[in-house]
Amino acid sequence: MNGSTLVILLALLAGSALAWRRGARAMATALILVAALPAVTLLKQTPAWAVVAVGVVLVGVLWHRHARTAATITRWSAISRRKAGVASTMDIARVASAPAMRRKAASVRPSLAQTTRRARWLQLLRLPAVEVAVRLCRVGAQSVWASVEDFIVVFGGPRTGKTQWLAGRIIDASGAVLVTSTRIDLLDITAPLRGSKGPVYVFNAVGMAGLASTITFDPLTGCTDPTTAAERAADMLGASRGGSGDREFWDAQGRRVLAALMHAAALGGLHMRDVLGWVADPDSAGRVESLLRRSPEDAFVQEARQFISTNDRTRSSITSTIMPALGWLTSSAAAAAAEGSTPFDVAELLASRATVYLLGAEETQAAPLVCALTGHVAREARRIAAGCPGGRLDPPLTLALDEAALISPVPLQSWSADMGGRGVTIISAFQSRAQLLARYGQHDAATTLNNAGSVMVFGGTRDRDDLNFWATLGGERDEPITTTDLHGRVASRTVRKVPVVAPAQIANLPAGRVVTFRRGMPPVVGTVDMAWRRRDVRALSRTGGRWERPRRAWAWLTRPPFSPAHEVAPIARDLPVWATARPDEGWRN
């Protein structure tokens, strides 16, 4: 009885499986329903332990078949076809929604860790997502977010909405912010609102719009340490590097020599102009060796001696490599921004949640100075983070690097892999992928993109290689093709593979629309939030503060009641520090 019942059951199951594979879904469902009768009969006549054993074996077999590579690929393909190759509502809710970001609050913000289950649930419901995440775009009623520990890269041509989107992220940042820009747009839009969170400073090495620098930074700061001197030299030369082959060789030679000379100047309490004099006339650098004998690193003495005593041709090549990194010394605005009696204190910047705007311009020679300051802030923040709970800054430091390739080409290929885990959020904006390749080279650019947790592509590009790259990254989908005869009757139905987002569609994205590639889910096409549509920005614009130039009226920065943590000492005593003035103190010079 049991044997015949089992045979009937197996035959019905095999028939249903065969019908399902051939597409006869109705017949397969009917056979499964019929198989329920012998299955129930068999269960009544079989001991319980045998049923459990068979169930365990059956579950193991099904799990193995589900986890096989072939099954995984087939399942992914079916999901891709069903969703047209883009992220579904459930994908966004599972990976990139606000609740998904709040679930990681305890790891990215150690101070927000909750001990009880009830507190964690309340945090999941009430915690503002901007405290632990960065808003990327909107897709219908949903918002797509990236964690504050993710490295975000933005590509977009002029007037596509990139700057307006970045302004919103600067306003939302919960901790200190460092902003680089080639215009004062970001300063005009965000400085009044950032002033309510902490002090606001300007480092204007190019004299843009007549704004005076309210902080200063001497590139020799900290260069008494050999490691800092080497990093500072690499940052300054990195702003003017390029090419390959022989160029890379001379860049390496220039970094070693410049690090030795800056180390010697710092040990002797000298100025960057002395470094410029040694590079321009190596024969006058006889004092360098005596200064470097105070250094704990003997290799610097050898580097300086080799540079001074080498032949004229080699020395000339090294000099021509270093000189572009020191060209800012010929600019009065840049030289003034680099001279200050009080060193720039990164710890105070982080504690007071300050905002620093670094202004530069492509046609000036100030990029090495801006890059050196950016590197100094980031590396000091990383050092401070090592002593914080969880090894992270809390709240995180945000580096909003607009036009990074032009004025602050910091080593993103290495920072992007490390800074996120230290509590440093990096948002780097470029005009195109071609610009990234031109500045960093093919290998470093590829590393930078690989480390990016989210990539946002605005429209405006016309480069074929860029468009094909993004279309390939988006993948392909099945497009149904219907063929008809001369009388309009359907002759055949087929499918063909087409890009999920075609190159022409990416090139012609309207302003404010963006294609977002986020780790962990398919691409999405969404709408970005423009800063000028925000309620806080619009409220400020109605009062006139939004459009007033900072150099004309900075009184709005003194209106909010600053807490003691915001009362930071002036960085440059000889400059007006409008950002740190209290309402009852007025202007200070």
Coordinates of C-alpha atoms in Angstrom, one line a residue:
M1 CA 0.0 0.0 0.0
N2 CA 2.8 2.4 1.0
G3 CA 4.9 1.4 -2.0
S4 CA 2.1 2.1 -4.5
T5 CA 1.1 5.3 -2.9
L6 CA 4.7 6.5 -3.0
V7 CA 5.0 5.6 -6.6
I8 CA 1.9 7.5 -7.5
L9 CA 3.1 10.5 -5.5
L10 CA 6.5 10.6 -7.2
A11 CA 4.9 10.2 -10.6
L12 CA 2.6 13.2 -10.0
L13 CA 5.5 15.3 -8.7
A14 CA 7.7 14.4 -11.7
G15 CA 4.8 15.3 -14.1
S16 CA 4.2 18.6 -12.4
A17 CA 7.9 19.5 -12.6
L18 CA 8.1 18.6 -16.3
A19 CA 4.9 20.6 -17.0
W20 CA 6.3 23.6 -15.2
R21 CA 9.6 23.5 -17.1
R22 CA 7.7 23.4 -20.4
G23 CA 5.6 26.4 -19.5
A24 CA 2.4 24.5 -18.8
R25 CA 1.9 26.3 -15.4
A26 CA -1.9 25.4 -15.1
M27 CA -1.3 21.7 -15.7
A28 CA 1.6 21.7 -13.2
T29 CA -0.6 23.4 -10.5
A30 CA -3.3 20.8 -11.1
L31 CA -0.9 17.9 -10.8
I32 CA 0.4 19.3 -7.5
L33 CA -3.1 19.6 -6.1
V34 CA -3.9 16.0 -7.2
A35 CA -0.6 14.9 -5.5
A36 CA -1.9 16.2 -2.2
L37 CA -4.2 13.3 -1.8
P38 CA -1.6 10.5 -1.9
A39 CA 0.8 12.7 0.2
V40 CA -1.8 13.0 3.0
T41 CA -2.4 9.2 2.9
L42 CA 1.3 8.5 3.0
L43 CA 1.8 10.8 6.0
K44 CA -0.9 9.0 8.0
Q45 CA 0.7 5.6 7.4
T46 CA 4.4 6.7 8.0
P47 CA 6.0 7.0 11.5
A48 CA 6.7 10.5 12.7
W49 CA 10.6 10.0 12.8
A50 CA 10.6 8.9 9.2
V51 CA 8.5 12.0 8.2
V52 CA 11.0 14.3 10.0
A53 CA 14.0 12.6 8.4
V54 CA 12.5 12.9 4.9
G55 CA 11.7 16.5 5.6
V56 CA 15.2 17.3 6.7
V57 CA 16.7 15.7 3.6
L58 CA 14.2 17.4 1.3
V59 CA 15.0 20.8 2.9
G60 CA 18.7 20.2 2.5
V61 CA 18.3 19.3 -1.1
L62 CA 16.1 22.3 -1.9
W63 CA 18.5 24.7 -0.1
H64 CA 21.5 23.3 -2.0
R65 CA 19.7 23.7 -5.3
H66 CA 18.7 27.2 -4.4
A67 CA 22.2 28.2 -3.4
R68 CA 23.9 26.8 -6.5
T69 CA 25.7 29.2 -8.8
A70 CA 23.4 28.2 -11.7
A71 CA 20.3 28.8 -9.7
T72 CA 21.6 32.2 -8.4
I73 CA 22.4 33.4 -11.9
T74 CA 19.1 32.2 -13.2
R75 CA 17.2 33.9 -10.4
W76 CA 19.2 37.2 -10.9
S77 CA 18.4 37.1 -14.6
A78 CA 14.7 36.6 -13.9
I79 CA 14.6 39.4 -11.4
S80 CA 16.4 41.7 -13.8
R81 CA 13.9 40.9 -16.6
R82 CA 11.0 41.5 -14.3
K83 CA 12.3 44.8 -13.0
A84 CA 13.6 46.1 -16.4
G85 CA 17.2 46.1 -14.9
V86 CA 16.6 48.9 -12.4
A87 CA 16.0 49.0 -8.7
S88 CA 12.5 48.2 -7.5
T89 CA 10.6 49.8 -4.6
M90 CA 11.6 46.8 -2.4
D91 CA 15.3 47.1 -3.4
I92 CA 15.4 50.8 -2.3
A93 CA 13.5 50.0 0.9
R94 CA 15.8 47.2 1.8
V95 CA 19.2 48.8 0.9
A96 CA 18.9 52.6 0.5
S97 CA 15.9 53.8 2.5
A98 CA 16.0 56.0 5.6
P99 CA 15.1 53.0 8.0
A100 CA 17.9 51.0 6.4
M101 CA 20.3 53.8 7.2
R102 CA 19.0 54.2 10.8
R103 CA 19.7 50.5 11.4
K104 CA 23.4 51.3 11.0
A105 CA 23.4 54.2 13.4
A106 CA 25.2 52.4 16.2
S107 CA 28.2 51.6 13.9
V108 CA 28.6 54.9 12.0
R109 CA 27.7 57.1 15.0
P110 CA 28.9 55.4 18.2
S111 CA 27.3 58.1 20.4
L112 CA 23.9 57.0 19.0
A113 CA 24.2 53.4 20.2
Q114 CA 21.2 52.3 22.2
T115 CA 21.3 49.7 24.9
T116 CA 17.6 48.6 25.1
R117 CA 15.5 47.1 22.4
R118 CA 12.8 49.7 22.9
A119 CA 15.3 52.6 22.6
R120 CA 16.6 51.1 19.4
W121 CA 13.1 50.9 17.9
L122 CA 12.3 54.5 18.9
Q123 CA 15.6 55.5 17.3
L124 CA 14.6 53.7 14.2
L125 CA 11.4 55.7 14.0
R126 CA 12.6 59.2 15.2
L127 CA 16.2 59.7 14.3
P128 CA 16.6 62.1 11.4
A129 CA 18.2 60.2 8.5
V130 CA 20.6 63.1 7.8
E131 CA 22.4 62.3 11.0
V132 CA 23.6 59.0 9.6
A133 CA 23.2 59.3 5.9
V134 CA 23.5 61.5 2.8
R135 CA 20.4 62.0 0.6
L136 CA 21.2 61.1 -3.0
C137 CA 17.9 61.5 -4.9
R138 CA 14.2 60.9 -4.9
V139 CA 12.4 58.1 -6.9
G140 CA 8.7 58.7 -6.7
A141 CA 7.7 58.8 -3.0
Q142 CA 11.0 57.2 -1.9
S143 CA 14.4 58.8 -1.1
V144 CA 17.6 57.0 -1.9
W145 CA 20.3 57.4 0.8
A146 CA 24.0 56.6 1.2
S147 CA 25.6 56.0 4.6
V148 CA 27.9 58.7 5.9
E149 CA 30.7 56.1 5.7
D150 CA 30.3 55.8 2.0
F151 CA 32.5 57.6 -0.5
I152 CA 30.3 59.5 -3.0
V153 CA 31.4 60.6 -6.5
V154 CA 29.3 63.0 -8.5
F155 CA 29.7 63.7 -12.3
G156 CA 27.9 66.5 -14.0
G157 CA 28.4 69.2 -16.5
P158 CA 27.7 72.9 -16.1
R159 CA 24.1 73.9 -15.1
T160 CA 22.9 70.3 -14.5
G161 CA 22.0 70.8 -10.8
K162 CA 25.2 69.4 -9.3
T163 CA 26.1 72.5 -7.3
Q164 CA 22.5 72.9 -6.0
W165 CA 22.5 69.3 -4.9
L166 CA 25.8 69.6 -3.1
A167 CA 24.6 72.8 -1.3
G168 CA 21.8 70.7 0.3
R169 CA 24.3 68.1 1.5
I170 CA 26.5 70.8 3.1
I171 CA 23.5 72.3 4.9
D172 CA 22.4 68.9 6.2
A173 CA 25.8 67.8 7.4
S174 CA 25.7 67.2 11.2
G175 CA 29.4 67.8 11.9
A176 CA 32.2 70.0 10.7
V177 CA 32.4 70.6 6.9
L178 CA 35.2 71.5 4.6
V179 CA 34.1 72.8 1.2
T180 CA 36.2 73.5 -1.9
S181 CA 34.8 75.5 -4.8
T182 CA 35.8 77.6 -7.7
R183 CA 32.9 80.0 -7.2
I184 CA 31.2 81.7 -4.2
D185 CA 27.8 80.1 -5.0
L186 CA 28.1 77.5 -2.3
L187 CA 29.3 80.1 0.2
D188 CA 26.3 82.4 -0.6
I189 CA 23.7 79.6 -0.3
T190 CA 25.0 77.6 2.6
A191 CA 27.1 79.9 4.9
P192 CA 24.1 81.6 6.6
L193 CA 22.5 78.3 7.5
R194 CA 25.8 76.7 8.5
G195 CA 26.4 79.7 10.7
S196 CA 23.6 78.5 13.0
K197 CA 25.5 75.2 13.6
G198 CA 29.0 76.6 14.2
P199 CA 31.7 79.1 13.1
V200 CA 32.1 79.8 9.4
Y201 CA 35.6 80.5 8.0
V202 CA 36.8 81.4 4.5
F203 CA 40.2 80.5 3.1
N204 CA 40.5 82.6 -0.1
A205 CA 43.9 82.0 -1.7
V206 CA 42.9 83.7 -4.9
G207 CA 41.2 86.9 -3.7
M208 CA 37.9 85.8 -5.2
A209 CA 35.1 88.4 -5.1
G210 CA 37.2 90.6 -2.8
L211 CA 36.7 88.3 0.2
A212 CA 39.5 88.3 2.8
S213 CA 40.7 85.1 4.3
T214 CA 39.5 84.7 7.8
I215 CA 41.8 81.8 8.5
T216 CA 45.4 81.2 7.4
F217 CA 47.5 78.1 6.8
D218 CA 51.3 77.9 6.6
P219 CA 52.3 74.8 4.6
L220 CA 55.2 74.3 7.0
T221 CA 52.8 73.6 9.8
G222 CA 53.8 70.3 11.4
C223 CA 56.6 69.7 8.9
T224 CA 59.1 69.3 11.8
D225 CA 57.8 65.7 11.7
P226 CA 59.4 63.9 8.7
T227 CA 56.2 62.0 7.8
T228 CA 54.1 65.2 7.8
A229 CA 56.7 66.9 5.5
A230 CA 56.6 64.0 3.1
E231 CA 52.8 64.0 3.0
R232 CA 52.7 67.8 2.6
A233 CA 55.1 67.7 -0.3
A234 CA 53.1 64.9 -2.0
D235 CA 49.9 67.0 -1.6
M236 CA 51.4 70.1 -3.1
L237 CA 53.1 68.3 -6.0
G238 CA 49.9 66.3 -6.6
A239 CA 48.0 69.4 -7.5
S240 CA 50.3 70.0 -10.5
R241 CA 51.2 66.4 -11.5
G242 CA 50.3 64.6 -14.6
G243 CA 51.5 62.4 -17.4
S244 CA 53.4 59.1 -17.1
G245 CA 56.8 57.5 -17.8
D246 CA 59.5 60.1 -17.3
R247 CA 57.1 62.5 -15.6
E248 CA 56.3 60.0 -12.9
F249 CA 60.1 59.5 -12.2
W250 CA 60.7 63.3 -11.9
D251 CA 57.5 63.6 -9.7
A252 CA 59.0 61.1 -7.3
Q253 CA 62.4 62.9 -7.3
G254 CA 60.6 66.2 -6.7
R255 CA 58.6 64.9 -3.8
R256 CA 61.7 63.7 -2.0
V257 CA 63.6 66.9 -2.5
L258 CA 60.6 69.2 -1.6
A259 CA 59.9 67.2 1.5
A260 CA 63.6 67.6 2.6
L261 CA 63.6 71.3 2.0
M262 CA 60.3 71.9 3.8
H263 CA 61.5 69.8 6.7
A264 CA 64.7 71.8 6.9
A265 CA 62.7 75.1 6.8
A266 CA 60.4 74.0 9.5
L267 CA 63.3 72.9 11.8
G268 CA 64.9 76.3 11.3
G269 CA 61.7 78.3 11.8
L270 CA 61.9 79.7 8.3
H271 CA 59.3 80.5 5.7
M272 CA 58.1 79.0 2.4
R273 CA 59.9 81.8 0.6
D274 CA 63.2 80.3 1.8
V275 CA 62.1 77.0 0.3
L276 CA 61.4 78.8 -3.0
G277 CA 64.9 80.4 -2.8
W278 CA 66.6 77.1 -2.3
V279 CA 64.7 75.5 -5.2
A280 CA 65.4 78.4 -7.6
D281 CA 69.1 78.7 -6.6
P282 CA 70.3 75.3 -5.2
D283 CA 73.8 76.8 -4.7
S284 CA 72.5 79.0 -2.0
A285 CA 71.1 76.0 0.0
G286 CA 74.2 75.3 1.9
R287 CA 72.4 75.8 5.2
V288 CA 69.9 73.0 4.5
E289 CA 72.3 70.2 5.5
S290 CA 73.1 71.7 8.9
L291 CA 69.3 72.2 9.5
L292 CA 68.5 68.6 8.6
R293 CA 71.1 67.2 11.0
R294 CA 68.6 68.1 13.7
S295 CA 66.1 65.7 12.1
P296 CA 65.5 62.2 13.4
E297 CA 65.4 61.0 9.8
D298 CA 69.0 60.8 8.3
A299 CA 67.7 60.1 4.8
F300 CA 66.7 63.8 4.4
V301 CA 70.3 64.8 4.6
Q302 CA 71.2 62.5 1.8
E303 CA 68.3 63.8 -0.3
A304 CA 69.3 67.4 0.1
R305 CA 73.0 66.7 -0.5
Q306 CA 72.2 64.8 -3.7
F307 CA 70.0 67.6 -5.0
I308 CA 72.6 70.3 -4.3
S309 CA 75.6 68.4 -5.6
T310 CA 74.0 66.7 -8.7
N311 CA 74.7 67.9 -12.2
D312 CA 73.0 70.9 -13.7
R313 CA 70.8 68.9 -16.0
T314 CA 69.3 66.7 -13.3
R315 CA 69.0 69.6 -10.9
S316 CA 67.1 71.6 -13.5
S317 CA 64.6 68.8 -14.1
I318 CA 63.9 68.5 -10.4
T319 CA 63.6 72.2 -10.1
S320 CA 61.1 72.4 -13.0
T321 CA 59.0 69.7 -11.3
I322 CA 58.9 71.5 -7.9
M323 CA 58.4 75.1 -9.1
P324 CA 54.7 74.8 -10.1
A325 CA 53.9 73.7 -6.6
L326 CA 55.4 76.9 -5.3
G327 CA 53.9 79.3 -7.9
W328 CA 51.3 80.5 -5.4
L329 CA 54.0 82.4 -3.6
T330 CA 53.9 85.0 -6.4
S331 CA 50.3 85.8 -5.6
S332 CA 49.7 88.4 -2.9
A333 CA 46.3 86.9 -1.9
A334 CA 47.8 83.4 -1.6
A335 CA 50.8 84.6 0.2
A336 CA 48.6 86.5 2.7
A337 CA 46.5 83.4 3.2
A338 CA 49.6 81.4 4.0
E339 CA 51.0 83.8 6.6
G340 CA 49.5 83.7 10.1
S341 CA 50.7 83.8 13.7
T342 CA 48.2 81.2 14.9
P343 CA 48.2 77.7 13.5
F344 CA 45.1 76.2 12.1
D345 CA 43.6 74.0 14.8
V346 CA 41.7 71.0 13.3
A347 CA 40.6 69.8 16.8
E348 CA 38.7 73.1 17.4
L349 CA 37.2 72.9 13.9
L350 CA 35.7 69.4 14.7
A351 CA 34.6 70.3 18.2
S352 CA 32.8 73.4 17.2
R353 CA 31.2 71.8 14.0
A354 CA 32.7 74.7 12.0
T355 CA 32.5 75.1 8.2
V356 CA 35.6 76.1 6.2
Y357 CA 35.2 77.3 2.6
L358 CA 38.4 76.9 0.5
L359 CA 38.1 79.1 -2.6
G360 CA 40.2 78.6 -5.7
A361 CA 40.3 79.1 -9.4
E362 CA 41.6 76.9 -12.3
E363 CA 43.6 79.7 -13.9
T364 CA 45.5 80.6 -10.7
Q365 CA 48.4 78.8 -9.1
A366 CA 46.8 78.4 -5.7
A367 CA 45.8 74.7 -6.1
P368 CA 48.9 73.3 -4.3
L369 CA 48.1 75.5 -1.3
V370 CA 44.4 74.5 -1.2
C371 CA 45.3 70.9 -1.7
A372 CA 47.8 71.1 1.2
L373 CA 45.2 72.5 3.5
T374 CA 42.7 69.9 2.6
G375 CA 45.2 67.2 3.2
H376 CA 46.2 68.7 6.5
V377 CA 42.6 68.8 7.7
A378 CA 41.8 65.2 6.5
R379 CA 44.9 63.6 8.0
E380 CA 44.6 65.4 11.3
A381 CA 41.0 64.3 11.5
R382 CA 42.1 60.7 10.8
R383 CA 44.6 61.0 13.6
I384 CA 42.0 62.4 16.1
A385 CA 39.6 59.7 15.1
A386 CA 42.0 57.0 16.2
G387 CA 41.4 58.1 19.8
C388 CA 37.6 58.3 19.6
P389 CA 35.2 55.6 20.5
G390 CA 35.0 53.0 17.7
G391 CA 37.9 54.8 15.9
R392 CA 35.5 57.2 14.3
L393 CA 34.7 60.9 14.4
D394 CA 31.3 61.6 15.9
P395 CA 29.7 63.5 14.3
P396 CA 31.5 62.9 11.1
L397 CA 33.6 65.4 9.2
T398 CA 32.3 66.1 5.7
L399 CA 34.7 66.9 2.8
A400 CA 32.5 68.5 0.1
L401 CA 35.1 68.7 -2.8
D402 CA 33.5 70.6 -5.6
E403 CA 35.6 70.8 -8.8
A404 CA 38.2 68.6 -6.9
A405 CA 40.2 67.9 -10.1
L406 CA 40.8 71.6 -10.6
I407 CA 41.7 73.1 -7.2
S408 CA 42.1 70.2 -4.7
P409 CA 43.2 67.0 -6.3
V410 CA 43.8 65.1 -3.1
P411 CA 44.7 61.4 -3.2
L412 CA 41.2 60.0 -3.5
Q413 CA 42.5 56.6 -4.6
S414 CA 43.8 56.0 -1.0
W415 CA 41.4 58.2 1.0
S416 CA 38.3 56.6 -0.5
A417 CA 39.3 53.2 1.0
D418 CA 40.2 54.5 4.5
M419 CA 38.4 57.7 5.5
G420 CA 34.9 56.4 5.6
G421 CA 35.7 54.0 8.4
R422 CA 37.3 57.0 10.3
G423 CA 34.2 59.1 10.3
V424 CA 35.1 61.3 7.3
T425 CA 32.5 61.5 4.6
I426 CA 33.9 62.4 1.2
I427 CA 31.7 63.8 -1.5
S428 CA 33.8 64.6 -4.6
A429 CA 32.3 66.3 -7.7
F430 CA 33.8 66.2 -11.2
Q431 CA 32.6 67.5 -14.5
S432 CA 33.1 64.1 -16.2
R433 CA 34.8 60.8 -16.0
A434 CA 37.3 62.0 -18.6
Q435 CA 38.3 64.8 -16.2
L436 CA 38.9 62.2 -13.5
L437 CA 41.1 60.2 -15.8
A438 CA 43.1 63.3 -17.0
R439 CA 43.9 64.3 -13.4
Y440 CA 44.5 60.9 -11.7
G441 CA 45.5 58.6 -14.5
Q442 CA 43.8 55.5 -15.6
H443 CA 44.7 53.2 -12.7
D444 CA 44.1 55.7 -9.9
A445 CA 40.8 56.8 -11.5
A446 CA 39.7 53.2 -11.7
T447 CA 40.6 52.6 -8.0
T448 CA 38.7 55.7 -7.0
L449 CA 35.5 54.6 -8.8
N450 CA 35.8 51.0 -7.4
N451 CA 35.9 52.4 -3.9
A452 CA 32.9 54.6 -4.4
G453 CA 29.8 53.4 -2.5
S454 CA 27.6 55.6 -4.7
V455 CA 28.1 57.3 -8.1
M456 CA 25.7 59.9 -9.3
V457 CA 25.7 60.9 -13.0
F458 CA 24.0 64.1 -14.1
G459 CA 23.5 64.9 -17.8
G460 CA 25.5 67.1 -20.0
T461 CA 28.4 64.8 -21.1
R462 CA 29.0 64.3 -24.8
D463 CA 32.0 62.0 -24.5
R464 CA 31.3 58.7 -26.1
D465 CA 33.7 56.7 -23.9
D466 CA 32.0 58.1 -20.8
L467 CA 28.5 57.4 -22.0
N468 CA 29.4 53.8 -23.0
F469 CA 31.1 53.3 -19.6
W470 CA 27.9 54.3 -17.7
A471 CA 25.6 52.4 -20.0
T472 CA 27.8 49.3 -19.5
L473 CA 27.7 49.8 -15.7
G474 CA 23.9 49.9 -15.8
G475 CA 23.7 46.5 -17.5
E476 CA 21.2 45.2 -20.1
R477 CA 17.5 44.3 -20.2
D478 CA 15.3 42.3 -22.5
E479 CA 13.2 44.4 -24.9
P480 CA 10.3 42.7 -26.6
I481 CA 10.2 42.9 -30.4
T482 CA 7.0 42.2 -32.4
T483 CA 7.3 41.5 -36.1
T484 CA 4.3 41.9 -38.4
D485 CA 3.6 41.0 -42.0
L486 CA 2.4 43.4 -44.8
H487 CA -1.2 43.1 -43.5
G488 CA -0.3 44.1 -39.9
R489 CA -0.7 40.6 -38.5
V490 CA 1.8 39.4 -35.9
A491 CA 4.4 37.2 -37.5
S492 CA 6.7 36.6 -34.6
R493 CA 7.6 37.8 -31.1
T494 CA 11.2 37.9 -30.0
V495 CA 13.4 39.8 -27.5
R496 CA 16.7 41.6 -27.8
K497 CA 19.3 42.9 -25.4
V498 CA 19.5 46.7 -24.9
P499 CA 21.2 48.8 -22.2
V500 CA 19.1 49.6 -19.2
V501 CA 20.0 53.2 -19.6
A502 CA 21.1 54.0 -23.1
P503 CA 24.1 56.4 -23.7
A504 CA 21.8 58.9 -25.5
Q505 CA 19.4 58.9 -22.5
I506 CA 22.3 59.7 -20.1
A507 CA 23.6 62.4 -22.4
N508 CA 20.2 64.1 -22.6
L509 CA 19.1 63.9 -18.9
P510 CA 17.2 67.1 -18.0
A511 CA 18.6 69.3 -15.3
G512 CA 17.8 67.9 -11.9
R513 CA 17.6 64.3 -13.1
V514 CA 20.4 61.8 -12.2
V515 CA 21.3 58.2 -12.7
T516 CA 22.5 56.7 -9.4
F517 CA 24.7 53.6 -9.1
R518 CA 24.6 52.6 -5.5
R519 CA 26.4 49.5 -4.1
G520 CA 24.0 46.7 -3.3
M521 CA 21.2 47.3 -5.8
P522 CA 20.6 48.0 -9.5
P523 CA 20.7 51.6 -10.8
V524 CA 18.0 54.1 -10.3
V525 CA 16.9 57.2 -12.3
G526 CA 15.8 59.9 -9.8
T527 CA 15.3 63.5 -9.2
V528 CA 17.7 65.5 -7.0
D529 CA 16.6 68.0 -4.4
M530 CA 17.7 71.5 -5.4
A531 CA 18.9 73.8 -2.6
W532 CA 16.8 76.7 -3.8
R533 CA 13.6 74.6 -3.2
R534 CA 14.4 73.9 0.4
R535 CA 12.2 75.6 3.0
D536 CA 15.2 76.9 5.0
V537 CA 16.9 78.4 1.9
R538 CA 13.7 80.0 0.7
A539 CA 12.9 81.4 4.1
L540 CA 16.4 83.0 4.1
S541 CA 16.0 84.3 0.6
R542 CA 12.8 86.1 1.6
T543 CA 14.7 88.0 4.3
G544 CA 17.4 89.0 1.8
G545 CA 20.2 87.0 3.5
R546 CA 20.3 84.4 0.7
W547 CA 21.4 86.8 -2.0
E548 CA 23.5 89.3 -0.1
R549 CA 27.2 89.0 -0.8
P550 CA 29.2 87.9 2.3
R551 CA 31.7 90.8 2.0
R552 CA 28.9 93.4 2.2
A553 CA 26.9 92.0 5.2
W554 CA 27.9 89.3 7.5
A555 CA 25.7 90.4 10.4
W556 CA 23.5 87.3 10.0
L557 CA 26.3 85.1 11.2
T558 CA 26.3 86.8 14.5
R559 CA 22.6 86.5 15.1
P560 CA 22.3 82.9 16.2
P561 CA 23.2 82.3 19.9
F562 CA 26.4 80.4 19.8
S563 CA 27.1 77.9 22.5
P564 CA 30.5 77.9 24.4
A565 CA 31.7 75.2 22.0
H566 CA 31.2 77.6 19.1
E567 CA 33.3 80.3 20.7
V568 CA 36.5 79.4 18.9
A569 CA 39.5 81.7 19.2
P570 CA 40.4 83.7 16.1
I571 CA 42.8 81.9 13.8
A572 CA 44.3 85.0 12.2
R573 CA 44.5 87.8 14.7
D574 CA 45.1 90.5 12.1
L575 CA 42.0 89.6 10.1
P576 CA 38.3 90.2 10.9
V577 CA 36.8 87.0 12.3
W578 CA 33.2 87.7 11.6
A579 CA 32.2 84.0 12.0
T580 CA 33.2 83.8 15.7
A581 CA 31.8 87.2 16.9
R582 CA 29.2 87.1 19.6
P583 CA 26.1 89.2 19.3
D584 CA 27.2 91.5 22.2
E585 CA 30.8 91.9 20.9
G586 CA 30.2 93.4 17.5
W587 CA 33.0 93.3 14.9
R588 CA 36.5 92.3 15.9
N589 CA 39.6 93.1 14.0

